[in-house]
Amino acid sequence: MTLADEARRVAAEFEYSKDDVNKAVKEFIREMDEGLTKDGTELSQIPTYVTAVPNGTEKGLYMAVDLGGTNFRVCSIQLHGNTTFSLTQSKVAIPKELMVAKTAKELFAFLAKQIEKFLQTHHAEHYQGFVRRRKTISNDEGFREEEVFNLGFTFSFPVNQIGINKGLLMRWTKGFDINDAIGKDVCALLQDEIDALHLPVRVAALVNDTVGTLMARSYTSPGKKGTLLGAIFGTGTNGAYVEKLSKVTKLAASSSAADASTTNTTGNMIVNTEWGSFDNTLKVLPNTPYDAALDADSNNPGIQMFEKRVSGMFLGEILRRALVALLNNPAVPLFADDTSAANELHSTTNVDESSPLFTRWGLDSSFLSTAHGDASLGLRMTRQALDRDLAVSAASEEDAAAVKLIAAAIGRRAARLAAVAIAAVVLNTGALDAAAAAAATGPPTTTTTTTTTTTTTSQEEEAGDEIDVGVDGSLVEFYPGFEEYIREAFREIDGIGAAGERRIRIGIAKDGSGVGAALIALVAGQVAGGEEGE
Ligand code: ADP
Ligand code: MG
């Protein structure tokens, strides 16, 4: 067997057919509905208590922090009240050792420290004025309420939300594992460390990144209708969408039900699906030997099974395992040019024994983007990446072609699975039939967004009856052709097809987690009867 044949065989293992996709959509819809009725289901379908939505006239200075799977972002957002905003942001990689710290305090103290640094750097006057007042006035009213930043805390892990700024951690995902934090209120954990540093910051709202993405996209997207779905394809994957409150029947059984319905004038509630756990029992998800081994070796075997086939944290590891399987097969000539004659680089291909290929999580998903998108002569880019990232020196063009083929198959499968989730939400909410779409009043919309660190101007055409989907995350943003693969799958899905596919608009919610969290912090302040930012 030639290397090319073997690569084709492995790539074929990642095929996810039209039939597979359609079966998965049906199962996804079933799990969505089930999750709305009771707890403990595969899709958690968590009510977010977010029902009030922005209309572009909101004003004020807010802070937002975002604990994703890879980075911690701190930002301040000035909402100008005329549909535009300015955003200042800093970003730091979360130290690996803190992801698996002994105590939650270690992680949250680090986060509070980053907030302090941000205030010192970007809001020095505000910060020093506050600290001065705190020092000189010692009574209970030692600082004025309006000096305090309301902060939206974007926390992208499954949380049992019991209030707008209160949520108990259900489980860690994406490589985090701090046992001590399970069951605790993550807002209180953060507030305690903020208070320990005497910072003028109040954790006003707990925001899932999907909800933030939905709100921010809705704020900036063109068209008359609000956004239906906010979806993340970054380190992990998840989505939140606008659901009819009447369908969230499990809320009626909870004490907060009365609360939710009296304050809710829209008849809708944003629901956080936690779709990373779709089909944990593998009824419809694909399961190659590489998927199975990855799961068995992960720190949460048997859960987040959808996420483990779709998101950035895992795609590199799937490819790594596929490549190692080929390498370990002596009959397959991968990275095996042993004479200079067989290799136009005139040197012997060598896989260093310390290559990250032999380490779990050694291969980053961005490598797949490089390989899949490589149009360079002789696949030079991929060979350079093999050398630089994986210590495979002097790989041949055939090697690179094999790697590219398998990487592309893994990326395409991920996008087709992403399409399953998005399509299921579109179909199950009835968004595609015009009547239902007109009745579904999502958040109001605006057209232009300006930020100071990055300028995002939405220039899409004025919308008609499109269904708007906001997305965020490095995978969907940077993986070449990710959206086109999603669209290809849409066209194959019963009930969507080519006509439906054209009506679904997908847009990146740039700075979504920051702006979305700010908008929710603002709404939270109003619901709590608190001061509005001015
Ligand atoms: P977070 O999930 O922390 O919010 P991101 O949205 O930036 O952060 O996602 C980070 C994930 O995206 C990582 O798993 C990383 O491997 C992956 N990633 C980063 N760049 C790329 C790229 N160019 N192509 C594919 N995946 C990428
Ligand atoms: Mg993110």
Coordinates of C-alpha atoms and ligand atoms in Angstrom, one line a residue:
M1 CA 0.0 0.0 0.0
T2 CA 1.3 3.4 -0.8
L3 CA 1.2 6.3 1.7
A4 CA -1.4 8.1 -0.4
D5 CA -3.7 5.0 -0.2
E6 CA -3.2 4.7 3.5
A7 CA -4.0 8.4 4.0
R8 CA -7.2 8.0 1.9
R9 CA -8.2 5.1 4.1
V10 CA -7.7 7.1 7.3
A11 CA -9.4 10.2 5.9
A12 CA -12.4 8.0 4.9
E13 CA -12.8 7.0 8.6
F14 CA -13.7 10.6 9.2
E15 CA -16.5 10.8 6.7
Y16 CA -19.8 11.8 8.1
S17 CA -22.4 11.2 5.4
K18 CA -25.6 13.0 4.5
D19 CA -27.6 10.3 6.2
D20 CA -25.5 10.5 9.4
V21 CA -26.0 14.3 9.5
N22 CA -29.8 14.0 9.2
K23 CA -30.0 11.3 11.8
A24 CA -27.9 13.5 14.2
V25 CA -30.2 16.5 13.6
K26 CA -33.2 14.5 14.6
E27 CA -31.5 13.2 17.8
F28 CA -30.3 16.7 18.6
I29 CA -33.8 18.1 18.4
R30 CA -35.1 15.2 20.6
E31 CA -32.4 16.0 23.2
M32 CA -33.1 19.8 23.0
D33 CA -36.8 19.1 23.8
E34 CA -36.0 16.6 26.5
G35 CA -33.6 19.1 28.2
L36 CA -36.3 21.7 28.4
T37 CA -38.5 19.4 30.5
K38 CA -36.2 18.1 33.2
D39 CA -32.7 18.1 34.7
G40 CA -30.0 15.6 34.2
T41 CA -30.3 15.2 30.5
E42 CA -27.6 15.1 27.8
L43 CA -28.3 18.6 26.7
S44 CA -28.5 20.6 29.9
Q45 CA -30.6 23.4 28.3
I46 CA -29.9 25.8 31.1
P47 CA -32.2 28.8 31.6
T48 CA -30.1 31.9 31.7
Y49 CA -32.6 34.4 33.2
V50 CA -31.7 36.7 30.4
T51 CA -34.9 38.0 28.9
A52 CA -34.5 41.7 28.6
V53 CA -32.5 42.7 25.6
P54 CA -30.5 45.8 24.5
N55 CA -31.9 48.3 22.0
G56 CA -28.8 50.3 21.3
T57 CA -29.6 53.3 23.5
E58 CA -27.8 51.9 26.6
K59 CA -25.1 54.0 28.0
G60 CA -22.3 53.6 30.5
L61 CA -18.9 52.2 31.4
Y62 CA -18.8 48.5 32.2
M63 CA -16.2 45.9 32.8
A64 CA -16.2 42.4 31.5
V65 CA -13.9 39.4 32.0
D66 CA -13.9 36.2 30.1
L67 CA -12.5 32.9 31.3
G68 CA -12.4 30.8 28.2
G69 CA -10.5 27.6 27.9
T70 CA -7.2 29.1 26.9
N71 CA -7.2 32.8 27.7
F72 CA -8.4 35.2 30.3
R73 CA -9.6 38.5 28.9
V74 CA -10.2 41.7 30.8
C75 CA -12.0 44.6 29.2
S76 CA -13.8 47.8 29.8
I77 CA -16.6 48.8 27.4
Q78 CA -18.0 52.2 27.0
L79 CA -21.5 52.0 25.6
H80 CA -22.1 55.3 23.8
G81 CA -25.9 55.0 23.6
N82 CA -26.0 55.4 19.9
T83 CA -25.4 51.8 19.0
T84 CA -21.7 52.1 19.1
F85 CA -19.2 51.2 21.7
S86 CA -15.5 51.5 22.6
L87 CA -13.6 48.6 24.0
T88 CA -10.3 48.3 25.7
Q89 CA -9.0 44.8 26.2
S90 CA -6.1 42.8 27.6
K91 CA -5.5 39.1 27.3
V92 CA -3.4 36.7 29.2
A93 CA -2.9 32.9 28.7
I94 CA -4.1 30.9 31.7
P95 CA -1.1 29.2 33.3
K96 CA -1.6 25.4 32.8
E97 CA -0.9 24.6 36.4
L98 CA -3.7 26.9 37.5
M99 CA -6.2 24.9 35.4
V100 CA -5.6 21.9 37.7
A101 CA -4.8 23.9 40.9
K102 CA -5.5 22.3 44.3
T103 CA -7.9 25.1 45.3
A104 CA -10.3 27.4 43.4
K105 CA -8.7 30.3 45.3
E106 CA -5.4 29.9 43.4
L107 CA -7.2 30.3 40.1
F108 CA -9.5 33.1 41.1
A109 CA -6.8 35.1 42.9
F110 CA -4.9 35.1 39.7
L111 CA -7.9 36.3 37.8
A112 CA -8.5 39.2 40.3
K113 CA -4.8 40.1 40.0
Q114 CA -5.3 40.5 36.2
I115 CA -8.3 42.8 36.9
E116 CA -6.2 44.9 39.2
K117 CA -3.4 45.2 36.6
F118 CA -6.0 46.2 34.0
L119 CA -7.4 48.9 36.2
Q120 CA -4.0 50.3 37.0
T121 CA -3.1 50.4 33.3
H122 CA -6.3 51.6 31.6
H123 CA -8.3 53.3 34.3
A124 CA -5.6 54.6 36.6
E125 CA -7.5 57.8 37.6
H126 CA -10.6 55.9 38.4
Y127 CA -8.6 53.2 40.3
Q128 CA -6.5 55.6 42.3
G129 CA -9.4 57.9 43.2
F130 CA -11.2 55.0 44.5
V131 CA -8.4 53.6 46.5
R132 CA -7.8 57.0 48.0
R133 CA -11.4 57.3 49.1
R134 CA -11.4 53.8 50.5
K135 CA -8.4 54.8 52.6
T136 CA -9.8 58.2 53.8
I137 CA -13.4 57.3 54.5
S138 CA -13.8 54.4 56.8
N139 CA -17.5 54.2 57.4
D140 CA -19.9 51.8 55.6
E141 CA -20.6 54.4 52.9
G142 CA -16.9 54.9 52.4
F143 CA -17.3 54.9 48.6
R144 CA -20.0 56.0 46.4
E145 CA -21.9 53.2 44.5
E146 CA -21.4 54.9 41.1
E147 CA -17.6 54.6 41.5
V148 CA -17.9 50.9 41.3
F149 CA -17.7 49.1 37.9
N150 CA -20.4 46.6 37.2
L151 CA -18.7 43.6 35.8
G152 CA -20.0 40.9 33.5
F153 CA -18.3 37.6 34.2
T154 CA -18.1 35.4 31.1
F155 CA -17.5 31.9 32.4
S156 CA -17.5 29.3 29.7
F157 CA -18.1 26.2 31.7
P158 CA -21.3 24.4 32.7
V159 CA -22.9 26.3 35.6
N160 CA -26.2 25.8 37.3
Q161 CA -27.3 29.4 37.2
I162 CA -29.6 30.3 40.1
G163 CA -29.6 34.0 39.6
I164 CA -28.2 36.7 37.4
N165 CA -24.9 36.8 39.3
K166 CA -25.0 33.5 41.0
G167 CA -24.1 30.1 39.6
L168 CA -22.8 26.9 40.9
L169 CA -20.2 25.1 38.9
M170 CA -21.5 21.8 37.6
R171 CA -18.3 20.3 36.1
W172 CA -15.1 21.5 34.5
T173 CA -14.4 20.9 30.8
K174 CA -11.7 21.7 28.4
G175 CA -8.8 20.4 30.5
F176 CA -9.7 22.3 33.7
D177 CA -9.9 20.2 36.8
I178 CA -10.1 21.9 40.2
N179 CA -12.2 19.6 42.4
D180 CA -12.6 22.1 45.2
A181 CA -14.6 24.5 42.9
I182 CA -17.4 22.0 42.0
G183 CA -20.7 23.1 43.4
K184 CA -19.4 26.6 44.4
D185 CA -20.8 29.9 43.2
V186 CA -18.2 31.1 40.8
C187 CA -19.3 34.8 41.1
A188 CA -18.7 34.7 44.8
L189 CA -15.3 33.0 44.3
L190 CA -14.3 35.9 42.0
Q191 CA -15.9 38.6 44.2
D192 CA -14.0 37.4 47.2
E193 CA -10.6 37.7 45.5
I194 CA -11.6 41.2 44.0
D195 CA -12.5 42.3 47.5
A196 CA -9.3 41.0 48.9
L197 CA -7.5 43.4 46.6
H198 CA -10.0 46.2 47.4
L199 CA -10.9 46.8 43.8
P200 CA -13.9 49.0 42.8
V201 CA -15.6 46.2 41.0
R202 CA -18.9 44.4 41.5
V203 CA -19.6 41.1 39.8
A204 CA -23.0 42.0 38.5
A205 CA -23.8 39.2 36.0
L206 CA -22.7 35.7 35.2
V207 CA -22.6 35.2 31.5
N208 CA -22.0 32.2 29.5
D209 CA -19.8 33.0 26.4
T210 CA -22.5 31.8 24.1
V211 CA -25.1 34.2 25.6
G212 CA -22.6 37.0 25.4
T213 CA -22.0 36.2 21.7
L214 CA -25.8 36.1 21.1
M215 CA -26.3 39.5 22.8
A216 CA -23.4 41.2 21.1
R217 CA -24.2 39.8 17.7
S218 CA -27.8 40.9 18.1
Y219 CA -26.6 44.4 19.1
T220 CA -24.5 44.8 16.0
S221 CA -26.1 42.6 13.3
P222 CA -28.0 44.2 10.4
G223 CA -31.7 43.6 9.9
K224 CA -34.9 43.9 11.7
K225 CA -34.9 40.6 13.6
G226 CA -32.7 39.7 16.5
T227 CA -30.1 37.0 16.4
L228 CA -31.4 33.5 17.0
L229 CA -28.3 31.7 18.2
G230 CA -24.9 32.5 19.6
A231 CA -22.4 29.7 19.1
I232 CA -18.8 29.1 20.1
F233 CA -16.3 27.1 18.2
G234 CA -13.1 27.8 20.1
T235 CA -11.3 25.7 22.7
G236 CA -14.7 24.1 23.3
T237 CA -18.1 24.4 21.6
N238 CA -21.5 25.4 22.9
G239 CA -24.5 27.4 21.9
A240 CA -27.3 29.6 23.4
Y241 CA -30.5 30.5 21.6
V242 CA -33.8 32.4 22.0
E243 CA -36.4 29.9 23.2
K244 CA -40.1 30.5 23.9
L245 CA -40.5 30.6 27.7
S246 CA -43.6 28.4 27.5
K247 CA -41.4 25.6 26.2
V248 CA -39.0 25.8 29.1
T249 CA -41.4 23.6 31.2
K250 CA -38.8 22.6 33.7
L251 CA -38.7 26.2 34.9
A252 CA -42.3 26.0 36.1
A253 CA -41.2 23.3 38.6
S254 CA -38.5 25.6 40.1
S255 CA -39.0 28.4 42.6
S256 CA -37.6 31.0 40.2
A257 CA -40.5 30.3 37.8
A258 CA -42.7 33.1 39.1
D259 CA -39.7 35.4 39.0
A260 CA -38.9 34.6 35.5
S261 CA -42.5 35.1 34.2
T262 CA -43.3 38.3 36.0
T263 CA -40.1 40.1 34.8
N264 CA -40.4 38.7 31.4
T265 CA -42.2 40.8 28.9
T266 CA -40.8 39.2 25.8
G267 CA -42.1 35.7 26.3
N268 CA -38.7 34.4 25.5
M269 CA -35.8 33.2 27.5
I270 CA -32.2 32.6 26.3
V271 CA -31.3 29.0 26.9
N272 CA -27.7 27.8 27.2
T273 CA -27.8 24.3 25.5
E274 CA -24.4 23.0 26.8
W275 CA -24.3 21.1 23.5
G276 CA -20.8 19.9 24.1
S277 CA -22.5 17.0 25.8
F278 CA -24.8 16.2 22.9
D279 CA -25.1 12.4 22.5
N280 CA -22.7 11.4 25.2
T281 CA -24.0 7.8 24.7
L282 CA -22.8 7.8 21.0
K283 CA -26.1 7.0 19.4
V284 CA -25.4 9.1 16.3
L285 CA -21.9 10.6 16.8
P286 CA -19.0 9.2 14.8
N287 CA -16.5 7.2 16.8
T288 CA -13.2 6.3 15.2
P289 CA -10.5 4.5 17.1
Y290 CA -8.8 7.8 17.5
D291 CA -11.9 9.4 19.1
A292 CA -12.3 6.5 21.4
A293 CA -8.6 6.6 22.6
L294 CA -8.7 10.4 23.0
D295 CA -11.8 10.1 25.2
A296 CA -10.4 7.2 27.3
D297 CA -7.3 9.2 27.9
S298 CA -9.1 12.5 28.8
N299 CA -9.8 13.7 32.3
N300 CA -13.5 13.4 31.7
P301 CA -14.1 10.2 29.8
G302 CA -17.7 9.6 28.5
I303 CA -18.8 13.2 28.6
Q304 CA -18.5 16.2 26.3
M305 CA -18.5 13.7 23.5
F306 CA -19.7 16.2 20.9
E307 CA -17.2 18.8 21.9
K308 CA -14.4 16.2 21.7
R309 CA -15.2 15.8 18.0
V310 CA -15.7 19.4 17.1
S311 CA -13.7 21.9 19.0
G312 CA -10.2 23.4 19.0
M313 CA -8.9 21.6 22.0
F314 CA -9.4 18.2 20.5
L315 CA -8.9 18.4 16.7
G316 CA -5.2 18.5 17.0
E317 CA -5.2 15.5 19.3
I318 CA -7.3 13.5 17.0
L319 CA -4.9 14.2 14.1
R320 CA -1.9 13.4 16.3
R321 CA -3.4 10.0 17.2
A322 CA -4.2 9.2 13.5
L323 CA -0.6 10.1 12.5
V324 CA 1.0 8.1 15.3
A325 CA -1.1 5.1 14.3
L326 CA 0.3 5.3 10.8
L327 CA 3.9 5.9 12.1
N328 CA 3.6 2.8 14.3
N329 CA 2.6 0.7 11.3
P330 CA 5.9 -0.5 9.7
A331 CA 4.1 -1.2 6.4
V332 CA 3.2 2.5 6.0
P333 CA 6.0 4.8 4.7
L334 CA 5.0 8.0 6.6
F335 CA 8.0 10.2 7.4
A336 CA 10.1 7.3 6.1
D337 CA 12.2 8.6 3.3
D338 CA 15.5 7.0 4.1
T339 CA 17.6 7.9 1.2
S340 CA 18.3 11.4 -0.1
A341 CA 17.4 10.2 -3.6
A342 CA 13.8 9.7 -2.5
N343 CA 13.4 13.2 -1.1
E344 CA 14.1 16.3 -3.1
L345 CA 15.3 18.0 0.1
H346 CA 18.3 15.7 -0.2
S347 CA 18.3 14.7 3.4
T348 CA 16.8 11.9 5.4
T349 CA 13.4 12.5 7.0
N350 CA 13.7 12.3 10.7
V351 CA 11.1 12.3 13.5
D352 CA 12.9 13.5 16.6
E353 CA 12.2 11.2 19.6
S354 CA 11.2 14.3 21.6
S355 CA 8.6 15.2 18.9
P356 CA 5.3 16.6 20.3
L357 CA 3.8 13.9 18.1
F358 CA 4.5 11.5 20.9
T359 CA 3.0 13.7 23.6
R360 CA -0.7 13.9 24.5
W361 CA -2.1 17.3 23.3
G362 CA 1.2 17.8 21.5
L363 CA -0.5 19.0 18.3
D364 CA -2.4 22.3 18.2
S365 CA -5.5 22.7 16.1
S366 CA -4.0 25.6 14.3
F367 CA -1.7 23.0 12.6
L368 CA -4.8 21.6 10.9
S369 CA -5.6 25.0 9.6
T370 CA -2.1 25.4 8.2
A371 CA -2.2 22.0 6.5
H372 CA -5.8 22.1 5.3
G373 CA -5.3 25.6 3.8
D374 CA -1.8 24.9 2.4
A375 CA -1.8 25.9 -1.3
S376 CA 2.0 26.5 -1.4
L377 CA 4.2 24.9 -4.0
G378 CA 5.3 21.5 -2.8
L379 CA 3.2 21.9 0.4
R380 CA 6.1 23.9 1.8
M381 CA 4.0 25.5 4.5
T382 CA 2.9 22.2 5.9
R383 CA 6.5 20.8 5.8
Q384 CA 7.7 23.9 7.6
A385 CA 5.0 23.4 10.2
L386 CA 5.9 19.8 10.6
D387 CA 9.5 20.8 11.2
R388 CA 8.8 23.7 13.5
D389 CA 5.8 22.4 15.5
L390 CA 6.4 18.6 15.4
A391 CA 10.2 18.2 15.0
V392 CA 9.7 16.2 11.8
S393 CA 12.6 17.3 9.7
A394 CA 12.8 17.0 5.9
A395 CA 9.4 15.6 5.4
S396 CA 8.6 14.9 1.8
E397 CA 5.8 16.3 -0.3
E398 CA 4.1 12.9 -0.1
D399 CA 4.2 13.1 3.7
A400 CA 2.8 16.6 3.7
A401 CA 0.0 15.5 1.3
A402 CA -0.9 12.6 3.6
V403 CA -1.0 14.9 6.6
K404 CA -3.1 17.5 4.7
L405 CA -5.6 14.9 3.6
I406 CA -6.2 13.5 7.1
A407 CA -6.3 17.0 8.7
A408 CA -8.8 18.2 6.1
A409 CA -11.0 15.1 6.8
I410 CA -11.0 15.9 10.6
G411 CA -11.7 19.6 10.1
R412 CA -14.5 18.9 7.6
R413 CA -16.1 16.3 10.0
A414 CA -16.0 18.9 12.8
A415 CA -17.7 21.5 10.6
R416 CA -20.4 19.0 9.6
L417 CA -21.1 18.2 13.2
A418 CA -21.2 22.0 13.9
A419 CA -23.9 22.2 11.2
V420 CA -25.9 19.5 13.0
A421 CA -26.2 21.7 16.1
I422 CA -26.9 24.9 14.3
A423 CA -29.5 23.3 12.0
A424 CA -31.3 21.6 14.9
V425 CA -31.7 24.9 16.6
V426 CA -33.0 26.6 13.4
L427 CA -35.4 23.8 12.7
N428 CA -36.6 23.2 16.3
T429 CA -37.4 26.9 16.9
G430 CA -39.3 27.1 13.6
A431 CA -37.2 30.0 12.6
L432 CA -37.3 29.1 9.0
D433 CA -41.0 29.4 8.5
A434 CA -41.7 33.1 8.0
A435 CA -44.7 33.4 10.2
A436 CA -42.9 32.0 13.3
A437 CA -39.8 34.1 12.4
A438 CA -41.9 37.3 12.3
A439 CA -43.4 36.5 15.7
A440 CA -40.1 35.7 17.4
T441 CA -39.0 39.1 18.7
G442 CA -35.4 38.8 19.4
P443 CA -33.2 41.6 20.6
P444 CA -33.3 44.8 18.6
T445 CA -30.6 45.5 16.2
T446 CA -28.1 48.2 15.2
T447 CA -25.7 48.6 12.3
T448 CA -22.3 49.9 13.4
T449 CA -19.8 49.0 16.0
T450 CA -16.6 50.9 16.8
T451 CA -14.0 49.7 19.2
T452 CA -10.8 51.4 20.2
T453 CA -8.6 48.3 20.2
T454 CA -10.1 46.9 17.1
T455 CA -12.6 48.5 14.9
T456 CA -15.5 46.4 13.8
T457 CA -17.8 47.8 11.3
S458 CA -20.7 45.7 10.1
Q459 CA -21.3 46.4 6.5
E460 CA -23.6 43.5 5.6
E461 CA -26.5 44.4 3.5
E462 CA -29.8 45.3 5.2
A463 CA -31.5 42.0 6.0
G464 CA -34.8 40.6 5.0
D465 CA -36.0 37.4 6.6
E466 CA -32.6 35.9 7.2
I467 CA -32.0 33.9 10.3
D468 CA -29.0 35.4 12.1
V469 CA -26.4 33.3 13.9
G470 CA -23.6 34.9 15.8
V471 CA -20.4 32.8 16.2
D472 CA -17.1 33.3 18.0
G473 CA -14.0 31.3 18.6
S474 CA -10.7 30.8 16.9
L475 CA -11.7 27.6 15.1
V476 CA -14.6 29.2 13.2
E477 CA -12.7 32.4 12.8
F478 CA -9.5 30.9 11.4
Y479 CA -10.0 27.4 10.1
P480 CA -10.1 27.7 6.3
G481 CA -13.5 27.0 4.9
F482 CA -15.2 26.1 8.2
E483 CA -18.3 28.1 7.4
E484 CA -18.5 26.7 3.8
Y485 CA -18.4 23.1 5.2
I486 CA -21.2 24.0 7.5
R487 CA -23.2 25.4 4.6
E488 CA -22.5 22.3 2.5
A489 CA -24.0 20.2 5.3
F490 CA -27.0 22.6 5.7
R491 CA -27.9 22.0 2.0
E492 CA -28.0 18.2 2.7
I493 CA -30.3 18.6 5.8
D494 CA -34.0 17.8 5.4
G495 CA -36.0 20.9 6.1
I496 CA -33.2 23.3 5.3
G497 CA -31.8 22.4 1.9
A498 CA -30.4 25.0 -0.5
A499 CA -33.2 27.5 0.0
G500 CA -33.0 27.4 3.7
E501 CA -29.2 27.5 3.7
R502 CA -29.3 30.8 1.8
R503 CA -31.5 32.3 4.5
I504 CA -29.1 31.5 7.4
R505 CA -26.6 34.3 8.0
I506 CA -23.6 33.5 10.0
G507 CA -21.5 36.4 11.4
I508 CA -18.6 36.6 13.7
A509 CA -19.5 38.4 16.9
K510 CA -16.2 40.3 17.2
D511 CA -15.4 41.2 20.9
G512 CA -18.7 39.4 21.6
S513 CA -17.9 38.1 25.0
G514 CA -16.9 41.6 26.2
V515 CA -19.8 43.5 24.7
G516 CA -22.3 40.8 25.5
A517 CA -21.2 40.6 29.1
A518 CA -21.4 44.4 29.4
L519 CA -24.9 44.4 28.0
I520 CA -26.0 41.8 30.4
A521 CA -24.3 43.5 33.4
L522 CA -26.3 46.6 32.4
V523 CA -29.5 44.6 32.2
A524 CA -28.7 43.0 35.5
G525 CA -28.2 46.3 37.2
Q526 CA -31.7 47.4 36.0
V527 CA -33.4 44.2 37.1
A528 CA -31.7 44.4 40.5
G529 CA -33.1 48.0 40.7
G530 CA -29.5 49.1 40.8
E531 CA -28.0 52.3 39.4
E532 CA -27.6 52.5 35.6
G533 CA -24.2 53.4 34.4
E534 CA -24.0 56.9 33.1
Ligands
ADP1 P1 -11.2 30.5 24.2 O1 -11.8 29.1 23.8 O2 -10.3 30.4 25.3 O3 -12.2 31.6 24.2 P2 -10.3 30.8 21.4 O4 -11.6 31.1 20.8 O5 -9.2 31.6 20.9 O6 -10.2 30.8 22.9 O7 -10.0 29.3 21.0 C1 -8.7 28.7 21.3 C2 -8.7 27.4 20.6 O8 -8.7 27.6 19.1 C3 -7.5 26.5 20.9 O9 -7.9 25.2 21.1 C4 -6.6 26.6 19.6 O10 -6.0 25.3 19.4 C5 -7.6 26.8 18.5 N1 -7.1 27.6 17.5 C6 -6.3 28.8 17.6 N2 -6.0 29.2 16.4 C7 -6.5 28.3 15.5 C8 -6.5 28.2 14.0 N3 -5.8 29.1 13.3 N4 -7.1 27.2 13.5 C9 -7.8 26.3 14.2 N5 -7.8 26.3 15.5 C10 -7.2 27.3 16.2
MG2 MG -14.0 32.3 23.9

